[in-house]
Structures are given as structure tokens and as C-alpha cells.
Amino acid sequence: MKDILAELEARRARARLGGGEARIEAQHARGKLTARERIDVFLDPGSFEEFGMFVEHRASDFGMAANKVAGDGVVTGWGMVNGRPVFVFAKDFTVFGGSLSEAHAEKIVKIQDMALKAGAPIIGLYDAGGARIQEGVAALGGYAEVFQRNVLASGVIPQISVIMGPCAGGDVYSPAMTDFIFMVRDTSYMFVTGPDVVKTVTNETVTAEELGGATVHTTRSAIADGAYDNDVEALTEMRRLIDFLPLSNRAEIPEIESADPHDREDASLDRLIPDSANKPYDMRDLILKVVDASDFFEIGAAFAKNILTGFGRIEGRTVGFVANQPMVLAGVLDSDASRKAARFVRFCDCFEIPLVTFVDVPGFLPGTAQEYGGLIKHGAKLLFAFAEATVPKVTVITRKAYGGAYDVMSSKHIRGDLNYAWPTAEIAVMGAKGAVEIIYRKETGDPEKIAARTREYEERFMSPFVAAERGYIDEVIRPHSTRRRIANGLRLLRDKQLENPWKKHDNIPL
């Protein structure tokens, strides 16, 4: 028995070395951790239970029969994040460049299936060169098996992808179907075809960073939801994100003990809205002053900055926040902001996370670029997402709520549960000046008459009380009481029951 145990430990030691000391040193020289080091940082100490440590590929062509490494380029298993179970796989770049083989794919598929059965999140750590060319169609089949499970798991368990090195070719499609993607600056990139192929096909000369680096995917393509400076920061932030998320669509949303009183009032909110309607303010300040202990995990911070999305807590329970940001484009809704917010709203609805919406929106962004770019359909995505959502929805209009954008931003008409307005709220079809110039077109040559008509319009329509009189607003509240009102509302709605008509699935305007 002693010899058998010694053999086991020797095999484990060889497997843990992956591609060997030289390749591990090369990985470190690039500023990257190894697959196993990443798992150690990510999971609670001593909690990792590995599966498939001794799996090897079954290929024999191109000399592969004599070139086998235990684990076959991916480390898989499960462990704990702050005492809650998660499944994880980490591509090992030191073994065949982390490339995917049939056996490699089978290891990932195995924990995908286990995560679905157990009802626990799955996190993929990517650092790989795509499909293993020596295996041909067997590797492609392996990819498809992984993709199929990404789809089946969508809306059932949270799926998170962290790109920590190259991620190219078929490897990019699995992350693309997960709920969140995060990257590491300067060491990670994603693209379907690399710079060499691009040069050959289109004659464009571009670097890997320019083609698919973290800056590109967090600011332009919106493929990634955030980026971090190094592996440790990325993994630490993923632990923080998981703390906000339920384990599955059957699990309760997380609740932690909070020392922040639910009825805490903040007098500074009474001064948040500037005297001038055209002067911006930072909506992030409102979110930070409303959530427990100013703890807000923002999603997509570098993309479509005219809208804010992210997770916070109220009375220790996770809440999803969507808010127009007046600091950028006056908080207007455009195609990018609509897509960003719609996806976030749908994620929250999948996992029964209540939604709080802060509204200061002057409308949809006009112009040929937006119209040609499909603003109508992109704007409809956000409308569809809010209207479809059955989770508790609390909305607070802080200033402008104009036109169709008023409807879209979780209004009472699309099943908002509690809709509040600050006294500074302006709810109308459009701004007073534009409205008067249309209604009183013949008087536009008389500045005094136009000024008088503008004041008349403002008094009649540009206040929350007209909407409140019709019941579209449940209450006009004092800004400093916003946290208390939201907390009380979410407590009231904790056991909300609402079901949409039966359907196989909806047909959101993609």
C-alpha cells in the first residue's frame, strides 16, 4: 500500500507541474499566473476538489501519441468562494498552449453538467490558443459540446468567463454565451481570427491588442464587462461579484448581515439636483448613497457611460441598479446604452434579483447615425426587457423623464411596482422649449409670448404632480428619504408573485 500511495503522489506531482518548470517560468515572465495558481487565488484556501487530473488526450497523428501530459491542458473541479460552492475550469497555457482537444472538452463538459445538476455557478478562466489542430474535427466537436451546455445553463446558473491570456477562434464563442466576461489588461485578448489572418484576408495591419485587447472589448465592442490590471485583481473581484449572485435560478438571492440602517437618510441628496436643468450631476453618487456601505459592483463601466448598471445591496440583499447618467450625453438613451441595460435587466430577471431604476433621461439620441444603426430595435430591447421582467421593480425619477424614454425606464405602465419621483422630476413628452415651439409655432417670432408660453407649459406639465394625479407616480418623495423608501418597498415586494403567459420562449428584438 505504501508503494501505491507513493506512486499516486508522484503522479499528482507530475500533473501539477503541467507543461514543466520552464513553461511555468515563461508564464510568470509574461506577468501571468498558472492555471493552478489562479484557482488557488480564486477559491477559499484548501477548498478545491479537482476532477480529471490524470486525463490524457487520445490523439495519435502528427506524433501526438508520444506527447501526452496529465490533465491535457485544463484544470477542472469545484470549490468554495466565501463558503458557497462554485465550479471552475482553468485553461493551462503551459500544456499544448491550453488548446482544446476532445479529452480537454470532455473535462469541461463534465463540470458543466455537474454545475447544472448541483445548481451552482461555473467560472471559466481562459488562457489558450484555440482548437488543437492535430485533432481536427474531434476538437471542433468538443467545442460544440461545450457551446450546447452554455446555452442550456443560460438563465439556470450564473456563468462567468475571465479572459487571462489569448482566447481565439472557437474559444471565444463559449465566453460570448456566458453572463459576464472580464479581461486582464495587456495580457489578454479575444478575436475570432488573429492579426495574421486579418493581414492576409483584408490587408489590414493590426496588433493583437488593437484587434482584441481589453480596451477594445470594454469600450468599443462591449464584449467584456470590465478589465483589471493583473490576474490577482481580476480573481479577487470575481470573488466579490459571486458574493452578489444567487447560486442558481432556484436559489435565494444572497443576504448578508448589514450594519447600515435601512432608514438611513442622507441630507446631501436634497442638494444633488442642480438649479439649472441643463447642468449635469453624477448619478453614481446617488447609487453609492443608497446602497449598503457604498458597495456597488458596476457592470460595463467603460462602455455606454450614459447609463449605469451594476449590483448593490439594500438591507444586505442583492439588488440590480439601472440608472441614466447625466454626466455623459445628458443621460440620453442610445443604441449602446439600450443594449447594455437590456442585457443586465434580463440577467437580473433570470435570477430573481430585484431591480431599482433611477431615471433622468431627456429621451432617445437623435441623428442619422443612431437611426441607421438600428436605434428603434435596440431601444426596443430595453423596453422589452423591463416589460418582460417579473422581479420586484422600484423606480425613482430624479429629474427628466421625457418622451418614450419615460415609458422605457421601468415606468408604471410596464409593470413597475413602486414608482416614485423627487419634487425636481419633470415628466413630459419633451422639454418645455421644444414643446412650445411646436404647439405655438406661429408665435415663435415673439420672444415674450414664447417665454410666457414656456412658463405656462412648465407649470402645467413639467412637474411630478400631473403624473401623480393620474396614479402614474405612487408618491412624490423627499430625496433624503430615498434609501428608506426603496428598502421598505423591496421588503414589501419580497414575496411578489407575477407570471407571464405560458410560452416556449419569447422573441426579443435581437
Coordinates of C-alpha atoms in Angstrom, one line a residue:
M1 CA 0.0 0.0 0.0
K2 CA 2.8 2.4 0.8
D3 CA 4.3 2.0 -2.7
I4 CA 0.9 2.6 -4.3
L5 CA 0.4 5.8 -2.3
A6 CA 3.9 6.9 -3.2
E7 CA 3.1 6.3 -6.9
L8 CA -0.2 8.3 -6.5
E9 CA 1.7 11.3 -5.0
A10 CA 4.3 11.1 -7.7
R11 CA 1.7 11.1 -10.4
R12 CA -0.1 14.0 -8.8
A13 CA 3.2 16.0 -8.5
R14 CA 3.8 15.5 -12.2
A15 CA 0.3 16.5 -13.1
R16 CA 0.5 19.7 -11.0
L17 CA 3.7 20.7 -12.9
G18 CA 1.6 20.9 -16.2
G19 CA 4.0 21.7 -19.0
G20 CA 7.0 21.7 -16.7
E21 CA 9.1 24.3 -14.9
A22 CA 10.4 26.0 -18.0
R23 CA 6.9 26.8 -19.3
I24 CA 5.8 27.8 -15.8
E25 CA 8.6 30.3 -15.7
A26 CA 7.7 31.6 -19.2
Q27 CA 4.1 32.1 -18.0
H28 CA 5.4 34.1 -15.0
A29 CA 7.7 36.1 -17.3
R30 CA 4.6 37.2 -19.2
G31 CA 3.1 38.5 -15.9
K32 CA 0.6 35.7 -15.7
L33 CA -0.2 33.1 -13.1
T34 CA -0.5 29.4 -14.0
A35 CA -3.9 27.7 -14.1
R36 CA -3.5 26.2 -10.7
E37 CA -2.2 29.4 -9.1
R38 CA -5.3 31.2 -10.5
I39 CA -7.6 28.6 -8.9
D40 CA -5.7 29.0 -5.6
V41 CA -6.3 32.7 -5.6
F42 CA -9.9 32.4 -6.6
L43 CA -11.2 29.8 -4.3
D44 CA -11.2 29.6 -0.5
P45 CA -8.0 28.1 0.8
G46 CA -8.0 24.3 0.8
S47 CA -11.5 24.0 -0.8
F48 CA -10.6 22.9 -4.3
E49 CA -11.7 19.4 -5.3
E50 CA -10.1 18.5 -8.7
F51 CA -11.6 16.3 -11.3
G52 CA -9.7 14.7 -14.2
M53 CA -6.2 15.3 -13.0
F54 CA -4.9 12.3 -14.9
V55 CA -6.9 12.6 -18.2
E56 CA -4.8 12.5 -21.3
H57 CA -5.6 13.1 -25.0
R58 CA -6.3 10.1 -27.3
A59 CA -4.8 11.5 -30.5
S60 CA -2.1 9.6 -32.3
D61 CA -1.5 11.6 -35.5
F62 CA 1.4 14.0 -36.0
G63 CA 3.5 12.4 -33.2
M64 CA 0.9 13.1 -30.5
A65 CA 0.9 9.6 -29.2
A66 CA 4.3 10.2 -27.7
N67 CA 3.4 13.6 -26.4
K68 CA 0.9 13.3 -23.5
V69 CA 0.6 15.4 -20.4
A70 CA -1.7 14.5 -17.5
G71 CA -4.7 16.9 -17.3
D72 CA -4.4 17.7 -21.1
G73 CA -4.3 21.5 -20.8
V74 CA -7.3 22.3 -18.5
V75 CA -7.7 22.1 -14.7
T76 CA -11.3 21.4 -13.6
G77 CA -13.2 20.9 -10.4
W78 CA -15.2 22.7 -7.7
G79 CA -14.6 24.6 -4.5
M80 CA -15.9 27.4 -2.3
V81 CA -16.0 31.2 -2.6
N82 CA -16.7 32.6 0.8
G83 CA -18.2 29.3 1.8
R84 CA -20.5 29.0 -1.2
P85 CA -19.9 26.3 -3.9
V86 CA -18.8 27.1 -7.4
F87 CA -17.4 25.1 -10.3
V88 CA -14.3 26.2 -12.1
F89 CA -12.2 25.3 -15.1
A90 CA -8.9 27.0 -15.9
K91 CA -7.1 26.6 -19.2
D92 CA -3.4 25.7 -18.7
F93 CA -1.3 27.5 -21.3
T94 CA 1.8 25.5 -20.3
V95 CA 0.3 22.4 -21.8
F96 CA -0.2 22.5 -25.6
G97 CA -0.9 26.2 -25.2
G98 CA -4.1 25.4 -23.5
S99 CA -5.6 24.2 -26.8
L100 CA -8.8 22.3 -26.8
S101 CA -8.8 18.6 -27.6
E102 CA -11.6 16.0 -27.4
A103 CA -10.5 14.9 -23.9
H104 CA -9.9 18.5 -22.8
A105 CA -13.5 19.4 -23.9
E106 CA -14.9 16.3 -22.1
K107 CA -13.4 17.6 -18.8
I108 CA -15.1 21.0 -19.2
V109 CA -18.4 19.3 -20.3
K110 CA -18.3 17.1 -17.2
I111 CA -18.2 20.0 -14.8
Q112 CA -20.8 22.0 -16.8
D113 CA -23.2 19.0 -16.4
M114 CA -22.3 18.8 -12.7
A115 CA -22.8 22.5 -12.2
L116 CA -26.3 22.3 -13.7
K117 CA -27.2 19.3 -11.6
A118 CA -25.9 20.9 -8.4
G119 CA -27.3 24.3 -9.1
A120 CA -24.0 26.3 -8.7
P121 CA -22.2 28.9 -10.8
I122 CA -19.5 28.0 -13.2
I123 CA -16.4 30.2 -13.8
G124 CA -14.1 29.7 -16.8
L125 CA -10.5 31.0 -16.7
Y126 CA -9.3 31.3 -20.3
D127 CA -5.7 31.3 -21.5
A128 CA -5.5 29.2 -24.6
G129 CA -4.7 29.1 -28.3
G130 CA -7.9 27.7 -29.7
A131 CA -8.6 24.2 -31.1
R132 CA -5.9 21.6 -31.1
I133 CA -5.1 21.4 -34.8
Q134 CA -3.7 17.9 -34.6
E135 CA -7.2 16.6 -33.6
G136 CA -9.1 18.2 -36.4
V137 CA -12.9 17.6 -36.3
A138 CA -12.7 15.9 -32.9
A139 CA -11.7 19.2 -31.4
L140 CA -14.5 21.1 -33.2
G141 CA -17.0 18.5 -31.9
G142 CA -15.6 19.1 -28.4
Y143 CA -16.3 22.9 -28.8
A144 CA -19.8 22.3 -29.9
E145 CA -20.5 20.1 -26.8
V146 CA -19.3 22.9 -24.6
F147 CA -21.4 25.5 -26.5
Q148 CA -24.5 23.4 -26.2
R149 CA -24.2 23.3 -22.4
N150 CA -23.6 27.1 -22.3
V151 CA -27.0 27.5 -23.9
L152 CA -28.7 25.0 -21.6
A153 CA -27.2 26.6 -18.5
S154 CA -28.2 30.1 -19.5
G155 CA -30.6 31.6 -17.0
V156 CA -30.3 28.5 -14.8
I157 CA -26.8 29.1 -13.2
P158 CA -24.6 32.1 -13.4
Q159 CA -21.8 31.7 -15.9
I160 CA -18.7 33.9 -15.8
S161 CA -15.7 34.0 -18.1
V162 CA -12.4 35.6 -17.2
I163 CA -10.0 36.1 -20.1
M164 CA -6.5 35.9 -18.7
G165 CA -4.4 35.3 -21.9
P166 CA -5.2 34.6 -25.5
C167 CA -8.7 33.5 -26.4
A168 CA -9.1 33.0 -30.2
G169 CA -11.1 31.1 -32.8
G170 CA -13.6 28.7 -31.4
D171 CA -12.6 29.5 -27.8
V172 CA -14.3 32.9 -28.0
Y173 CA -17.9 31.6 -28.5
S174 CA -18.2 29.9 -25.2
P175 CA -17.4 33.1 -23.2
A176 CA -19.7 35.0 -25.6
M177 CA -22.7 33.0 -24.4
T178 CA -21.9 33.3 -20.7
D179 CA -23.4 36.0 -18.5
F180 CA -20.3 38.1 -17.8
I181 CA -16.9 38.4 -19.4
F182 CA -13.9 40.1 -17.7
M183 CA -10.4 40.6 -19.1
V184 CA -6.9 41.4 -17.9
R185 CA -5.3 44.5 -19.4
D186 CA -2.2 44.0 -21.6
T187 CA -2.1 40.2 -21.2
S188 CA -5.4 39.1 -22.6
Y189 CA -7.1 39.4 -25.9
M190 CA -10.1 37.9 -27.8
F191 CA -10.8 37.6 -31.5
V192 CA -12.3 35.1 -34.0
T193 CA -9.3 35.5 -36.4
G194 CA -5.9 36.7 -35.4
P195 CA -3.7 39.5 -36.9
D196 CA -2.0 37.2 -39.4
V197 CA -5.3 36.1 -40.9
V198 CA -6.6 39.6 -40.9
K199 CA -3.5 40.8 -42.8
T200 CA -3.9 38.0 -45.4
V201 CA -7.6 38.5 -46.0
T202 CA -8.2 42.2 -45.6
N203 CA -4.6 43.6 -45.9
E204 CA -5.1 45.3 -42.5
T205 CA -2.0 45.5 -40.3
V206 CA -3.1 45.3 -36.7
T207 CA -1.6 44.0 -33.4
A208 CA -3.4 41.5 -31.1
E209 CA -4.0 44.3 -28.6
E210 CA -5.5 46.6 -31.2
L211 CA -7.6 43.8 -32.6
G212 CA -9.0 42.3 -29.5
G213 CA -7.4 43.7 -26.3
A214 CA -9.2 44.6 -23.1
T215 CA -9.5 48.3 -24.1
V216 CA -11.2 47.4 -27.4
H217 CA -13.7 45.0 -25.8
T218 CA -14.6 47.1 -22.8
T219 CA -15.0 50.4 -24.6
R220 CA -16.0 49.7 -28.2
S221 CA -17.4 46.2 -28.8
A222 CA -18.9 45.7 -25.3
I223 CA -17.8 42.0 -25.4
A224 CA -16.2 42.4 -22.0
D225 CA -18.0 43.8 -18.9
G226 CA -14.8 45.0 -17.2
A227 CA -11.0 44.8 -17.2
Y228 CA -8.4 44.6 -14.4
D229 CA -4.7 45.3 -14.2
N230 CA -3.5 41.8 -13.3
D231 CA -4.6 38.2 -12.5
V232 CA -4.9 38.7 -8.8
E233 CA -7.1 41.8 -9.0
A234 CA -9.3 40.1 -11.6
L235 CA -9.8 37.0 -9.5
T236 CA -10.3 38.9 -6.3
E237 CA -13.0 41.0 -8.0
M238 CA -14.7 37.8 -9.3
R239 CA -15.0 36.6 -5.7
R240 CA -16.7 39.9 -4.9
L241 CA -19.1 39.5 -7.8
I242 CA -20.0 36.0 -6.9
D243 CA -21.0 37.3 -3.4
F244 CA -23.7 39.3 -5.1
L245 CA -25.1 36.4 -7.2
P246 CA -27.5 33.6 -6.3
L247 CA -26.2 30.1 -6.9
S248 CA -28.9 29.3 -9.4
N249 CA -32.4 30.4 -10.6
R250 CA -33.8 28.2 -7.8
A251 CA -31.7 29.6 -5.0
E252 CA -32.5 32.6 -2.8
I253 CA -30.6 35.8 -3.6
P254 CA -27.7 36.3 -1.2
E255 CA -28.3 38.0 2.1
I256 CA -25.6 39.1 4.4
E257 CA -25.8 40.9 7.7
S258 CA -25.7 44.7 7.3
A259 CA -24.9 47.3 9.9
D260 CA -26.2 50.1 7.6
P261 CA -29.7 51.1 8.8
H262 CA -32.4 50.7 6.2
D263 CA -33.9 54.0 7.2
R264 CA -30.7 56.0 7.0
E265 CA -31.3 59.4 5.5
D266 CA -28.8 61.5 3.6
A267 CA -29.4 65.2 3.6
S268 CA -26.9 65.8 0.8
L269 CA -29.3 64.2 -1.7
D270 CA -31.6 67.2 -1.2
R271 CA -28.8 69.2 -2.9
L272 CA -27.9 66.7 -5.6
I273 CA -30.0 68.1 -8.4
P274 CA -28.5 71.4 -9.8
D275 CA -30.7 74.5 -10.0
S276 CA -30.2 74.6 -13.8
A277 CA -32.0 71.8 -15.7
N278 CA -29.1 71.7 -18.1
K279 CA -26.4 71.2 -15.6
P280 CA -25.2 67.6 -15.0
Y281 CA -24.6 65.7 -11.8
D282 CA -23.2 62.3 -11.1
M283 CA -25.9 59.7 -10.7
R284 CA -23.3 57.3 -9.3
D285 CA -23.3 59.5 -6.2
L286 CA -27.0 58.7 -5.7
I287 CA -26.4 54.9 -6.1
L288 CA -23.5 55.0 -3.6
K289 CA -25.5 56.9 -1.0
V290 CA -28.5 54.5 -1.3
V291 CA -26.7 51.1 -1.3
D292 CA -25.4 49.4 1.9
A293 CA -22.0 50.8 2.9
S294 CA -21.5 52.4 -0.6
D295 CA -20.7 48.9 -2.0
F296 CA -21.5 48.9 -5.7
F297 CA -20.2 46.4 -8.3
E298 CA -20.5 48.2 -11.7
I299 CA -21.0 46.2 -14.9
G300 CA -19.8 47.6 -18.2
A301 CA -18.4 50.8 -16.6
A302 CA -16.3 51.7 -19.6
F303 CA -19.0 51.2 -22.3
A304 CA -22.1 53.3 -22.9
K305 CA -21.3 55.6 -19.9
N306 CA -24.6 57.4 -20.3
I307 CA -26.2 54.5 -18.4
L308 CA -25.1 52.8 -15.2
T309 CA -25.7 49.1 -14.4
G310 CA -24.5 47.1 -11.5
F311 CA -25.1 45.3 -8.2
G312 CA -25.5 46.7 -4.7
R313 CA -27.3 45.6 -1.6
I314 CA -30.2 47.0 0.4
E315 CA -30.6 45.6 3.9
G316 CA -28.0 43.0 3.0
R317 CA -29.8 41.6 -0.1
T318 CA -28.6 41.9 -3.6
V319 CA -30.3 44.5 -5.9
G320 CA -29.7 45.3 -9.6
F321 CA -29.4 49.0 -10.4
V322 CA -30.0 50.7 -13.7
A323 CA -29.6 54.5 -13.9
N324 CA -29.3 57.2 -16.5
Q325 CA -26.0 59.1 -16.1
P326 CA -26.5 62.9 -16.7
M327 CA -22.7 63.3 -16.8
V328 CA -22.5 61.6 -20.2
L329 CA -24.6 62.8 -23.1
A330 CA -27.1 64.2 -20.6
G331 CA -28.1 60.6 -19.7
V332 CA -29.8 60.1 -23.1
L333 CA -30.7 56.6 -24.3
D334 CA -28.8 55.5 -27.4
S335 CA -28.3 52.1 -29.1
D336 CA -25.3 51.2 -26.9
A337 CA -26.9 52.2 -23.6
S338 CA -30.1 50.3 -24.5
R339 CA -28.3 47.1 -25.3
K340 CA -26.2 47.3 -22.2
A341 CA -29.1 47.9 -19.9
A342 CA -31.4 45.4 -21.5
R343 CA -28.9 42.5 -21.1
F344 CA -28.4 43.5 -17.4
V345 CA -32.1 43.7 -16.8
R346 CA -32.7 40.3 -18.3
F347 CA -29.9 38.7 -16.2
C348 CA -31.5 40.1 -13.0
D349 CA -34.9 38.8 -14.0
C350 CA -33.4 35.3 -14.8
F351 CA -32.1 35.1 -11.2
E352 CA -34.9 36.9 -9.3
I353 CA -32.7 39.9 -8.4
P354 CA -34.9 42.9 -7.7
L355 CA -34.4 46.0 -9.9
V356 CA -34.1 49.6 -8.8
T357 CA -34.1 52.2 -11.6
F358 CA -33.0 55.8 -11.3
V359 CA -34.4 58.0 -14.1
D360 CA -33.0 61.2 -15.5
V361 CA -33.4 60.8 -19.3
P362 CA -34.1 63.6 -21.9
G363 CA -35.2 61.0 -24.5
F364 CA -33.5 58.9 -27.2
L365 CA -30.5 60.2 -29.0
P366 CA -31.5 61.7 -32.4
G367 CA -29.5 61.6 -35.6
T368 CA -28.8 59.6 -38.7
A369 CA -26.0 57.5 -37.1
Q370 CA -28.4 56.3 -34.5
E371 CA -31.3 55.6 -36.9
Y372 CA -29.1 53.9 -39.4
G373 CA -27.6 51.9 -36.6
G374 CA -30.9 50.4 -35.5
L375 CA -31.9 52.6 -32.6
I376 CA -35.5 51.6 -32.9
K377 CA -34.7 47.9 -32.4
H378 CA -32.0 48.5 -29.8
G379 CA -34.3 50.8 -27.8
A380 CA -37.0 48.1 -28.0
K381 CA -34.6 45.6 -26.4
L382 CA -34.6 47.7 -23.2
L383 CA -38.4 48.3 -23.3
F384 CA -38.9 44.5 -23.9
A385 CA -36.5 43.6 -21.0
F386 CA -38.2 45.8 -18.4
A387 CA -41.7 44.9 -19.6
E388 CA -40.9 41.2 -19.5
A389 CA -39.3 41.3 -16.1
T390 CA -41.4 39.8 -13.2
V391 CA -39.0 40.6 -10.4
P392 CA -39.7 43.5 -7.9
K393 CA -39.2 46.8 -9.7
V394 CA -38.8 50.1 -7.9
T395 CA -38.3 53.3 -10.0
V396 CA -37.3 56.8 -8.8
I397 CA -37.4 59.7 -11.3
T398 CA -35.0 62.3 -10.1
R399 CA -35.2 64.9 -12.9
K400 CA -36.1 64.5 -16.6
A401 CA -38.3 61.7 -17.9
Y402 CA -39.2 62.8 -21.4
G403 CA -41.0 61.1 -24.2
G404 CA -40.8 57.4 -25.0
A405 CA -37.7 57.1 -22.7
Y406 CA -40.0 57.8 -19.8
D407 CA -42.1 54.7 -20.7
V408 CA -39.0 52.5 -21.3
M409 CA -37.3 53.2 -18.0
S410 CA -39.4 50.9 -15.9
S411 CA -42.5 53.1 -15.8
K412 CA -45.7 52.2 -14.1
H413 CA -47.2 51.3 -17.5
I414 CA -44.8 48.4 -18.0
R415 CA -45.5 46.9 -14.6
G416 CA -43.3 49.0 -12.4
D417 CA -44.3 48.0 -8.8
L418 CA -43.4 51.2 -7.0
N419 CA -42.8 54.4 -8.9
Y420 CA -41.5 57.4 -7.0
A421 CA -40.5 60.9 -8.1
W422 CA -38.4 63.6 -6.5
P423 CA -40.0 67.1 -6.4
T424 CA -37.5 68.0 -9.1
A425 CA -38.9 65.5 -11.6
E426 CA -40.0 66.7 -15.0
I427 CA -42.3 64.2 -16.7
A428 CA -43.4 65.2 -20.2
V429 CA -43.4 64.4 -23.9
M430 CA -40.4 66.7 -24.3
G431 CA -38.7 69.7 -22.8
A432 CA -40.7 72.8 -22.4
K433 CA -38.9 74.9 -25.1
G434 CA -39.2 72.3 -27.8
A435 CA -42.9 71.6 -26.9
V436 CA -43.8 75.3 -27.0
E437 CA -42.1 75.8 -30.4
I438 CA -44.2 73.0 -31.8
I439 CA -47.5 73.9 -30.2
Y440 CA -47.2 77.6 -30.7
R441 CA -45.3 77.5 -34.0
K442 CA -47.0 80.7 -35.2
E443 CA -45.8 82.7 -32.2
T444 CA -42.1 81.8 -32.5
G445 CA -41.3 85.3 -33.8
D446 CA -42.4 86.9 -30.5
P447 CA -39.8 86.1 -27.7
E448 CA -42.1 87.4 -25.0
K449 CA -45.0 85.3 -25.9
I450 CA -42.8 82.2 -26.3
A451 CA -41.3 82.9 -22.8
A452 CA -44.8 83.1 -21.4
R453 CA -45.9 80.0 -23.1
T454 CA -42.8 78.2 -21.9
R455 CA -43.6 79.1 -18.3
E456 CA -47.2 78.1 -18.8
Y457 CA -46.1 74.7 -20.1
E458 CA -43.6 74.2 -17.3
E459 CA -46.3 74.9 -14.7
R460 CA -48.8 72.6 -16.3
F461 CA -46.6 69.6 -17.3
M462 CA -43.1 69.9 -16.0
S463 CA -43.6 68.6 -12.5
P464 CA -44.3 65.2 -11.0
F465 CA -47.7 66.1 -9.7
V466 CA -49.5 65.8 -13.0
A467 CA -48.3 62.2 -13.3
A468 CA -49.0 61.7 -9.6
E469 CA -52.6 62.9 -10.1
R470 CA -53.1 60.1 -12.7
G471 CA -51.5 57.5 -10.5
Y472 CA -48.5 57.0 -12.8
I473 CA -46.3 58.1 -9.8
D474 CA -47.1 56.4 -6.5
E475 CA -45.6 59.2 -4.4
V476 CA -43.5 62.3 -4.7
I477 CA -40.8 61.7 -2.1
R478 CA -38.1 63.8 -0.4
P479 CA -34.7 63.0 -1.9
H480 CA -33.1 62.4 1.5
S481 CA -35.6 59.6 2.2
T482 CA -34.8 57.6 -1.0
R483 CA -33.0 54.7 0.7
R484 CA -35.7 54.2 3.3
R485 CA -38.4 54.3 0.6
I486 CA -36.6 51.8 -1.6
A487 CA -35.8 49.5 1.4
N488 CA -39.4 49.5 2.6
G489 CA -40.6 48.8 -0.9
L490 CA -38.3 45.9 -1.5
R491 CA -39.3 44.4 1.8
L492 CA -42.9 44.7 0.8
L493 CA -42.3 43.1 -2.6
R494 CA -40.0 40.3 -1.3
D495 CA -42.7 37.6 -1.9
K496 CA -44.1 39.2 -5.1
Q497 CA -45.8 36.7 -7.4
L498 CA -46.2 37.5 -11.1
E499 CA -46.1 35.2 -14.1
N500 CA -46.1 35.9 -17.8
P501 CA -48.3 33.9 -20.2
W502 CA -47.0 30.5 -21.0
K503 CA -44.7 30.4 -24.0
K504 CA -41.8 28.2 -25.2
H505 CA -39.7 31.3 -25.1
D506 CA -40.1 34.9 -26.2
N507 CA -38.8 36.6 -29.3
I508 CA -36.9 39.6 -28.0
P509 CA -35.9 42.0 -30.8
L510 CA -32.2 41.0 -31.0

